Amino acid sequence: MLNLSKIQAITLDLDDTLWPVWPTIARAEVVLQDWLALHAPQTALLCAQPGVKQAIRAAINQRHADKAHDLTFLRREAIRESLLRAGEAPHLADAAFEVFFAERQNVQLYDGVQPALARLAARYPLVGLSNGNADVFRTEAGPYFQAAVSARVFGVAKPDARIFHAAAAQLNLPPEAVLHLGDDATTDVLGALLAGMQTAWVNTQGHDWPHDLAQPLTVSHLAELCDYLLA
């Protein structure tokens, strides 16, 4: 169980903890495809073919395996590769990515997350800690956060202990004084535990606990955990 008396700050995963990620990505893909139809029509036609985008993305991921932590780089390079294969100007990848990325920030928080963040932020400093490439400060969750640490910028991804320690360092706190909240049982919960943090599992998808270690405090929604912490 949590040692509430030791918790001085909270780090939070973003995608699938505060908002559902795949509807967000799907909307961004549509906006990108519409932009390509106007500015790079041959690329738009190519990407509309079944399986083509997935195959290009897989090839880019394999080619740049050392960049697995940097989803921004991988997405931009997949767009660039699509342009090249379609015979259109590869420099358009930068503008195309920015269109995608702007819509990527247009997230829709889970019901109850906004008031939960407001309550938590009134008591604890909050830091975003994500393997994804969402910019929390460009989302409606942004006003409640003091800082953010991303795998893309830091250079390694959760569950590597170093990124958890970097988040604690942002707060000038030892890891044991920080509570990490996230939806992924491995990258978030197990990673935080092995990094010396306290943790709770925000199990929004109703998954079974997959590890031999005792299951930590588990809630289905951030608001539920908020009630526990602030009772």
Tab-separated table of N, CA and C in Angstrom, residues 120-224:
chain	number	residue	atom	x	y	z
A	120	LEU	N	-5.678	17.304	-7.373
A	120	LEU	CA	-4.323	16.831	-7.096
A	120	LEU	C	-3.315	17.970	-7.156
A	121	ALA	N	-3.460	18.847	-8.155
A	121	ALA	CA	-2.507	19.942	-8.328
A	121	ALA	C	-2.575	20.950	-7.193
A	122	ALA	N	-3.699	21.014	-6.522
A	122	ALA	CA	-3.826	21.911	-5.376
A	122	ALA	C	-3.045	21.393	-4.174
A	123	ARG	N	-2.706	20.110	-4.197
A	123	ARG	CA	-2.004	19.487	-3.075
A	123	ARG	C	-0.563	19.104	-3.416
A	124	TYR	N	-0.338	18.653	-4.647
A	124	TYR	CA	0.973	18.120	-5.034
A	124	TYR	C	1.460	18.770	-6.333
A	125	PRO	N	2.778	18.969	-6.473
A	125	PRO	CA	3.314	19.290	-7.801
A	125	PRO	C	3.114	18.086	-8.731
A	126	LEU	N	2.693	18.350	-9.972
A	126	LEU	CA	2.457	17.298	-10.949
A	126	LEU	C	3.456	17.429	-12.103
A	127	VAL	N	4.011	16.283	-12.516
A	127	VAL	CA	4.961	16.244	-13.630
A	127	VAL	C	4.509	15.165	-14.609
A	128	GLY	N	4.431	15.500	-15.883
A	128	GLY	CA	4.137	14.501	-16.901
A	128	GLY	C	5.350	13.634	-17.166
A	129	LEU	N	5.112	12.340	-17.368
A	129	LEU	CA	6.213	11.394	-17.611
A	129	LEU	C	5.737	10.397	-18.651
A	130	SER	N	6.150	10.603	-19.900
A	130	SER	CA	5.522	9.876	-21.001
A	130	SER	C	6.532	9.314	-21.981
A	131	ASN	N	6.206	8.119	-22.507
A	131	ASN	CA	6.952	7.566	-23.637
A	131	ASN	C	6.426	8.098	-24.966
A	132	GLY	N	5.240	8.672	-24.960
A	132	GLY	CA	4.641	9.193	-26.183
A	132	GLY	C	5.167	10.582	-26.509
A	133	ASN	N	4.592	11.184	-27.566
A	133	ASN	CA	5.079	12.496	-27.966
A	133	ASN	C	4.023	13.584	-27.792
A	134	ALA	N	3.027	13.336	-26.966
A	134	ALA	CA	2.097	14.413	-26.636
A	134	ALA	C	2.826	15.480	-25.820
A	135	ASP	N	2.495	16.721	-26.069
A	135	ASP	CA	3.012	17.847	-25.281
A	135	ASP	C	1.908	18.244	-24.311
A	136	VAL	N	2.054	17.860	-23.064
A	136	VAL	CA	0.964	18.062	-22.111
A	136	VAL	C	0.579	19.528	-22.004
A	137	PHE	N	1.529	20.433	-22.234
A	137	PHE	CA	1.243	21.858	-22.089
A	137	PHE	C	0.435	22.412	-23.260
A	138	ARG	N	0.282	21.632	-24.317
A	138	ARG	CA	-0.579	22.014	-25.439
A	138	ARG	C	-1.936	21.329	-25.366
A	139	THR	N	-2.185	20.613	-24.278
A	139	THR	CA	-3.475	19.965	-24.075
A	139	THR	C	-4.233	20.686	-22.963
A	140	GLU	N	-5.493	20.323	-22.798
A	140	GLU	CA	-6.284	20.961	-21.753
A	140	GLU	C	-5.864	20.521	-20.356
A	141	ALA	N	-5.009	19.518	-20.252
A	141	ALA	CA	-4.466	19.124	-18.953
A	141	ALA	C	-3.301	20.008	-18.532
A	142	GLY	N	-2.748	20.773	-19.460
A	142	GLY	CA	-1.524	21.525	-19.235
A	142	GLY	C	-1.491	22.423	-18.023
A	143	PRO	N	-2.557	23.170	-17.705
A	143	PRO	CA	-2.493	24.111	-16.580
A	143	PRO	C	-2.203	23.470	-15.229
A	144	TYR	N	-2.367	22.165	-15.136
A	144	TYR	CA	-2.200	21.510	-13.835
A	144	TYR	C	-0.796	20.954	-13.629
A	145	PHE	N	0.059	21.067	-14.637
A	145	PHE	CA	1.390	20.466	-14.574
A	145	PHE	C	2.468	21.526	-14.393
A	146	GLN	N	3.473	21.178	-13.581
A	146	GLN	CA	4.611	22.068	-13.378
A	146	GLN	C	5.751	21.776	-14.340
A	147	ALA	N	5.846	20.541	-14.811
A	147	ALA	CA	6.947	20.154	-15.694
A	147	ALA	C	6.560	18.865	-16.408
A	148	ALA	N	7.390	18.480	-17.370
A	148	ALA	CA	7.172	17.228	-18.094
A	148	ALA	C	8.520	16.654	-18.505
A	149	VAL	N	8.609	15.336	-18.474
A	149	VAL	CA	9.786	14.609	-18.942
A	149	VAL	C	9.302	13.607	-19.979
A	150	SER	N	9.873	13.663	-21.177
A	150	SER	CA	9.459	12.744	-22.236
A	150	SER	C	10.635	11.879	-22.666
A	151	ALA	N	10.314	10.672	-23.075
A	151	ALA	CA	11.347	9.774	-23.581
A	151	ALA	C	12.041	10.370	-24.798
A	152	ARG	N	11.279	11.081	-25.634
A	152	ARG	CA	11.845	11.671	-26.850
A	152	ARG	C	12.982	12.626	-26.515
A	153	VAL	N	12.781	13.472	-25.513
A	153	VAL	CA	13.800	14.466	-25.158
A	153	VAL	C	14.880	13.849	-24.283
A	154	PHE	N	14.476	13.004	-23.340
A	154	PHE	CA	15.438	12.474	-22.378
A	154	PHE	C	16.363	11.436	-23.018
A	155	GLY	N	15.846	10.657	-23.963
A	155	GLY	CA	16.692	9.721	-24.683
A	155	GLY	C	16.509	8.270	-24.323
A	156	VAL	N	15.796	7.972	-23.258
A	156	VAL	CA	15.424	6.603	-22.923
A	156	VAL	C	13.963	6.620	-22.488
A	157	ALA	N	13.336	5.451	-22.580
A	157	ALA	CA	11.907	5.339	-22.306
A	157	ALA	C	11.652	4.520	-21.047
A	158	LYS	N	10.489	4.738	-20.450
A	158	LYS	CA	10.043	3.843	-19.386
A	158	LYS	C	9.972	2.422	-19.951
A	159	PRO	N	10.355	1.389	-19.206
A	159	PRO	CA	10.554	1.345	-17.753
A	159	PRO	C	11.984	1.585	-17.282
A	160	ASP	N	12.849	2.132	-18.098
A	160	ASP	CA	14.215	2.427	-17.677
A	160	ASP	C	14.179	3.339	-16.444
A	161	ALA	N	14.875	2.933	-15.403
A	161	ALA	CA	14.838	3.681	-14.140
A	161	ALA	C	15.339	5.104	-14.300
A	162	ARG	N	16.199	5.345	-15.278
A	162	ARG	CA	16.800	6.679	-15.409
A	162	ARG	C	15.771	7.760	-15.707
A	163	ILE	N	14.737	7.423	-16.450
A	163	ILE	CA	13.761	8.455	-16.775
A	163	ILE	C	12.880	8.775	-15.560
A	164	PHE	N	12.633	7.788	-14.725
A	164	PHE	CA	11.913	8.050	-13.473
A	164	PHE	C	12.765	8.924	-12.546
A	165	HIS	N	14.043	8.612	-12.479
A	165	HIS	CA	14.936	9.409	-11.625
A	165	HIS	C	15.051	10.842	-12.150
A	166	ALA	N	15.012	11.009	-13.483
A	166	ALA	CA	15.066	12.350	-14.052
A	166	ALA	C	13.826	13.152	-13.664
A	167	ALA	N	12.687	12.497	-13.620
A	167	ALA	CA	11.459	13.183	-13.210
A	167	ALA	C	11.534	13.592	-11.744
A	168	ALA	N	12.048	12.699	-10.908
A	168	ALA	CA	12.214	13.044	-9.488
A	168	ALA	C	13.191	14.206	-9.330
A	169	ALA	N	14.236	14.212	-10.162
A	169	ALA	CA	15.212	15.300	-10.094
A	169	ALA	C	14.582	16.635	-10.491
A	170	GLN	N	13.632	16.606	-11.414
A	170	GLN	CA	12.914	17.836	-11.784
A	170	GLN	C	12.233	18.449	-10.564
A	171	LEU	N	11.860	17.593	-9.620
A	171	LEU	CA	11.147	18.018	-8.422
A	171	LEU	C	12.074	18.234	-7.228
A	172	ASN	N	13.370	17.956	-7.426
A	172	ASN	CA	14.340	18.020	-6.332
A	172	ASN	C	13.930	17.120	-5.174
A	173	LEU	N	13.473	15.916	-5.533
A	173	LEU	CA	13.010	14.962	-4.535
A	173	LEU	C	13.659	13.602	-4.777
A	174	PRO	N	13.830	12.806	-3.719
A	174	PRO	CA	14.261	11.420	-3.914
A	174	PRO	C	13.102	10.618	-4.514
A	175	PRO	N	13.395	9.534	-5.227
A	175	PRO	CA	12.323	8.765	-5.868
A	175	PRO	C	11.234	8.307	-4.902
A	176	GLU	N	11.608	7.943	-3.690
A	176	GLU	CA	10.606	7.410	-2.754
A	176	GLU	C	9.587	8.448	-2.301
A	177	ALA	N	9.868	9.721	-2.571
A	177	ALA	CA	8.915	10.781	-2.217
A	177	ALA	C	7.956	11.106	-3.355
A	178	VAL	N	8.074	10.354	-4.466
A	178	VAL	CA	7.257	10.622	-5.646
A	178	VAL	C	6.337	9.436	-5.906
A	179	LEU	N	5.090	9.726	-6.194
A	179	LEU	CA	4.108	8.722	-6.595
A	179	LEU	C	3.945	8.787	-8.108
A	180	HIS	N	4.129	7.658	-8.782
A	180	HIS	CA	3.907	7.621	-10.229
A	180	HIS	C	2.605	6.908	-10.531
A	181	LEU	N	1.827	7.508	-11.427
A	181	LEU	CA	0.540	6.960	-11.835
A	181	LEU	C	0.564	6.696	-13.330
A	182	GLY	N	0.102	5.520	-13.728
A	182	GLY	CA	0.057	5.213	-15.148
A	182	GLY	C	-0.779	3.999	-15.436
A	183	ASP	N	-1.094	3.811	-16.728
A	183	ASP	CA	-1.992	2.723	-17.121
A	183	ASP	C	-1.273	1.438	-17.490
A	184	ASP	N	0.023	1.503	-17.775
A	184	ASP	CA	0.739	0.317	-18.249
A	184	ASP	C	1.396	-0.405	-17.084
A	185	ALA	N	1.018	-1.653	-16.899
A	185	ALA	CA	1.491	-2.416	-15.744
A	185	ALA	C	3.003	-2.601	-15.747
A	186	THR	N	3.608	-2.608	-16.921
A	186	THR	CA	5.051	-2.834	-17.022
A	186	THR	C	5.820	-1.518	-17.097
A	187	THR	N	5.554	-0.715	-18.124
A	187	THR	CA	6.363	0.486	-18.307
A	187	THR	C	6.131	1.505	-17.201
A	188	ASP	N	4.915	1.599	-16.714
A	188	ASP	CA	4.610	2.571	-15.663
A	188	ASP	C	4.790	1.976	-14.267
A	189	VAL	N	4.037	0.946	-13.962
A	189	VAL	CA	3.951	0.480	-12.572
A	189	VAL	C	5.209	-0.279	-12.161
A	190	LEU	N	5.557	-1.320	-12.901
A	190	LEU	CA	6.762	-2.075	-12.546
A	190	LEU	C	7.994	-1.194	-12.675
A	191	GLY	N	8.048	-0.388	-13.722
A	191	GLY	CA	9.192	0.506	-13.906
A	191	GLY	C	9.377	1.454	-12.745
A	192	ALA	N	8.284	2.062	-12.288
A	192	ALA	CA	8.364	2.997	-11.167
A	192	ALA	C	8.774	2.290	-9.882
A	193	LEU	N	8.219	1.106	-9.658
A	193	LEU	CA	8.578	0.354	-8.445
A	193	LEU	C	10.072	0.037	-8.425
A	194	LEU	N	10.594	-0.433	-9.556
A	194	LEU	CA	12.011	-0.798	-9.618
A	194	LEU	C	12.914	0.425	-9.556
A	195	ALA	N	12.363	1.598	-9.871
A	195	ALA	CA	13.128	2.842	-9.764
A	195	ALA	C	13.049	3.439	-8.363
A	196	GLY	N	12.322	2.790	-7.457
A	196	GLY	CA	12.254	3.250	-6.079
A	196	GLY	C	11.119	4.199	-5.771
A	197	MET	N	10.209	4.382	-6.723
A	197	MET	CA	9.065	5.256	-6.487
A	197	MET	C	7.907	4.482	-5.853
A	198	GLN	N	6.990	5.215	-5.294
A	198	GLN	CA	5.694	4.652	-4.980
A	198	GLN	C	4.858	4.689	-6.263
A	199	THR	N	3.864	3.825	-6.336
A	199	THR	CA	3.096	3.775	-7.570
A	199	THR	C	1.708	3.222	-7.322
A	200	ALA	N	0.819	3.585	-8.228
A	200	ALA	CA	-0.526	3.023	-8.271
A	200	ALA	C	-0.878	2.802	-9.733
A	201	TRP	N	-1.706	1.810	-9.967
A	201	TRP	CA	-2.067	1.420	-11.328
A	201	TRP	C	-3.420	2.014	-11.677
A	202	VAL	N	-3.426	2.901	-12.661
A	202	VAL	CA	-4.681	3.457	-13.173
A	202	VAL	C	-5.093	2.557	-14.341
A	203	ASN	N	-5.830	1.521	-14.038
A	203	ASN	CA	-6.122	0.446	-14.991
A	203	ASN	C	-7.405	0.761	-15.758
A	204	THR	N	-7.286	1.692	-16.692
A	204	THR	CA	-8.472	2.181	-17.404
A	204	THR	C	-9.084	1.131	-18.322
A	205	GLN	N	-8.290	0.136	-18.729
A	205	GLN	CA	-8.774	-0.842	-19.701
A	205	GLN	C	-9.192	-2.174	-19.076
A	206	GLY	N	-9.097	-2.292	-17.758
A	206	GLY	CA	-9.524	-3.517	-17.087
A	206	GLY	C	-8.626	-4.715	-17.340
A	207	HIS	N	-7.324	-4.486	-17.497
A	207	HIS	CA	-6.380	-5.581	-17.730
A	207	HIS	C	-6.121	-6.367	-16.440
A	208	ASP	N	-5.692	-7.613	-16.606
A	208	ASP	CA	-5.240	-8.414	-15.473
A	208	ASP	C	-3.808	-8.021	-15.124
A	209	TRP	N	-3.474	-8.078	-13.841
A	209	TRP	CA	-2.111	-7.798	-13.401
A	209	TRP	C	-1.186	-8.905	-13.905
A	210	PRO	N	-0.110	-8.583	-14.662
A	210	PRO	CA	0.672	-9.621	-15.338
A	210	PRO	C	1.950	-10.044	-14.630
A	211	HIS	N	2.257	-9.481	-13.450
A	211	HIS	CA	3.573	-9.707	-12.851
A	211	HIS	C	3.483	-10.533	-11.571
A	212	ASP	N	4.631	-11.108	-11.190
A	212	ASP	CA	4.696	-11.911	-9.967
A	212	ASP	C	4.685	-11.051	-8.714
A	213	LEU	N	5.187	-9.837	-8.813
A	213	LEU	CA	5.132	-8.932	-7.670
A	213	LEU	C	3.685	-8.674	-7.275
A	214	ALA	N	3.487	-8.417	-5.983
A	214	ALA	CA	2.129	-8.145	-5.508
A	214	ALA	C	1.525	-6.962	-6.259
A	215	GLN	N	0.265	-7.091	-6.609
A	215	GLN	CA	-0.411	-6.018	-7.337
A	215	GLN	C	-0.558	-4.791	-6.447
A	216	PRO	N	-0.145	-3.621	-6.939
A	216	PRO	CA	-0.249	-2.411	-6.126
A	216	PRO	C	-1.687	-1.903	-6.081
A	217	LEU	N	-1.890	-0.836	-5.356
A	217	LEU	CA	-3.190	-0.178	-5.357
A	217	LEU	C	-3.630	0.050	-6.803
A	218	THR	N	-4.840	-0.398	-7.132
A	218	THR	CA	-5.326	-0.338	-8.503
A	218	THR	C	-6.681	0.344	-8.537
A	219	VAL	N	-6.821	1.295	-9.454
A	219	VAL	CA	-8.091	1.995	-9.639
A	219	VAL	C	-8.416	1.985	-11.121
A	220	SER	N	-9.661	2.213	-11.449
A	220	SER	CA	-10.071	2.224	-12.848
A	220	SER	C	-10.086	3.634	-13.419
A	221	HIS	N	-9.878	4.630	-12.564
A	221	HIS	CA	-10.021	6.011	-13.006
A	221	HIS	C	-9.223	6.906	-12.077
A	222	LEU	N	-8.669	7.963	-12.614
A	222	LEU	CA	-7.860	8.885	-11.816
A	222	LEU	C	-8.671	9.501	-10.682
A	223	ALA	N	-9.944	9.761	-10.917
A	223	ALA	CA	-10.778	10.369	-9.871
A	223	ALA	C	-10.892	9.460	-8.654
A	224	GLU	N	-10.928	8.157	-8.887
A	224	GLU	CA	-10.998	7.194	-7.793
A	224	GLU	C	-9.740	7.265	-6.931
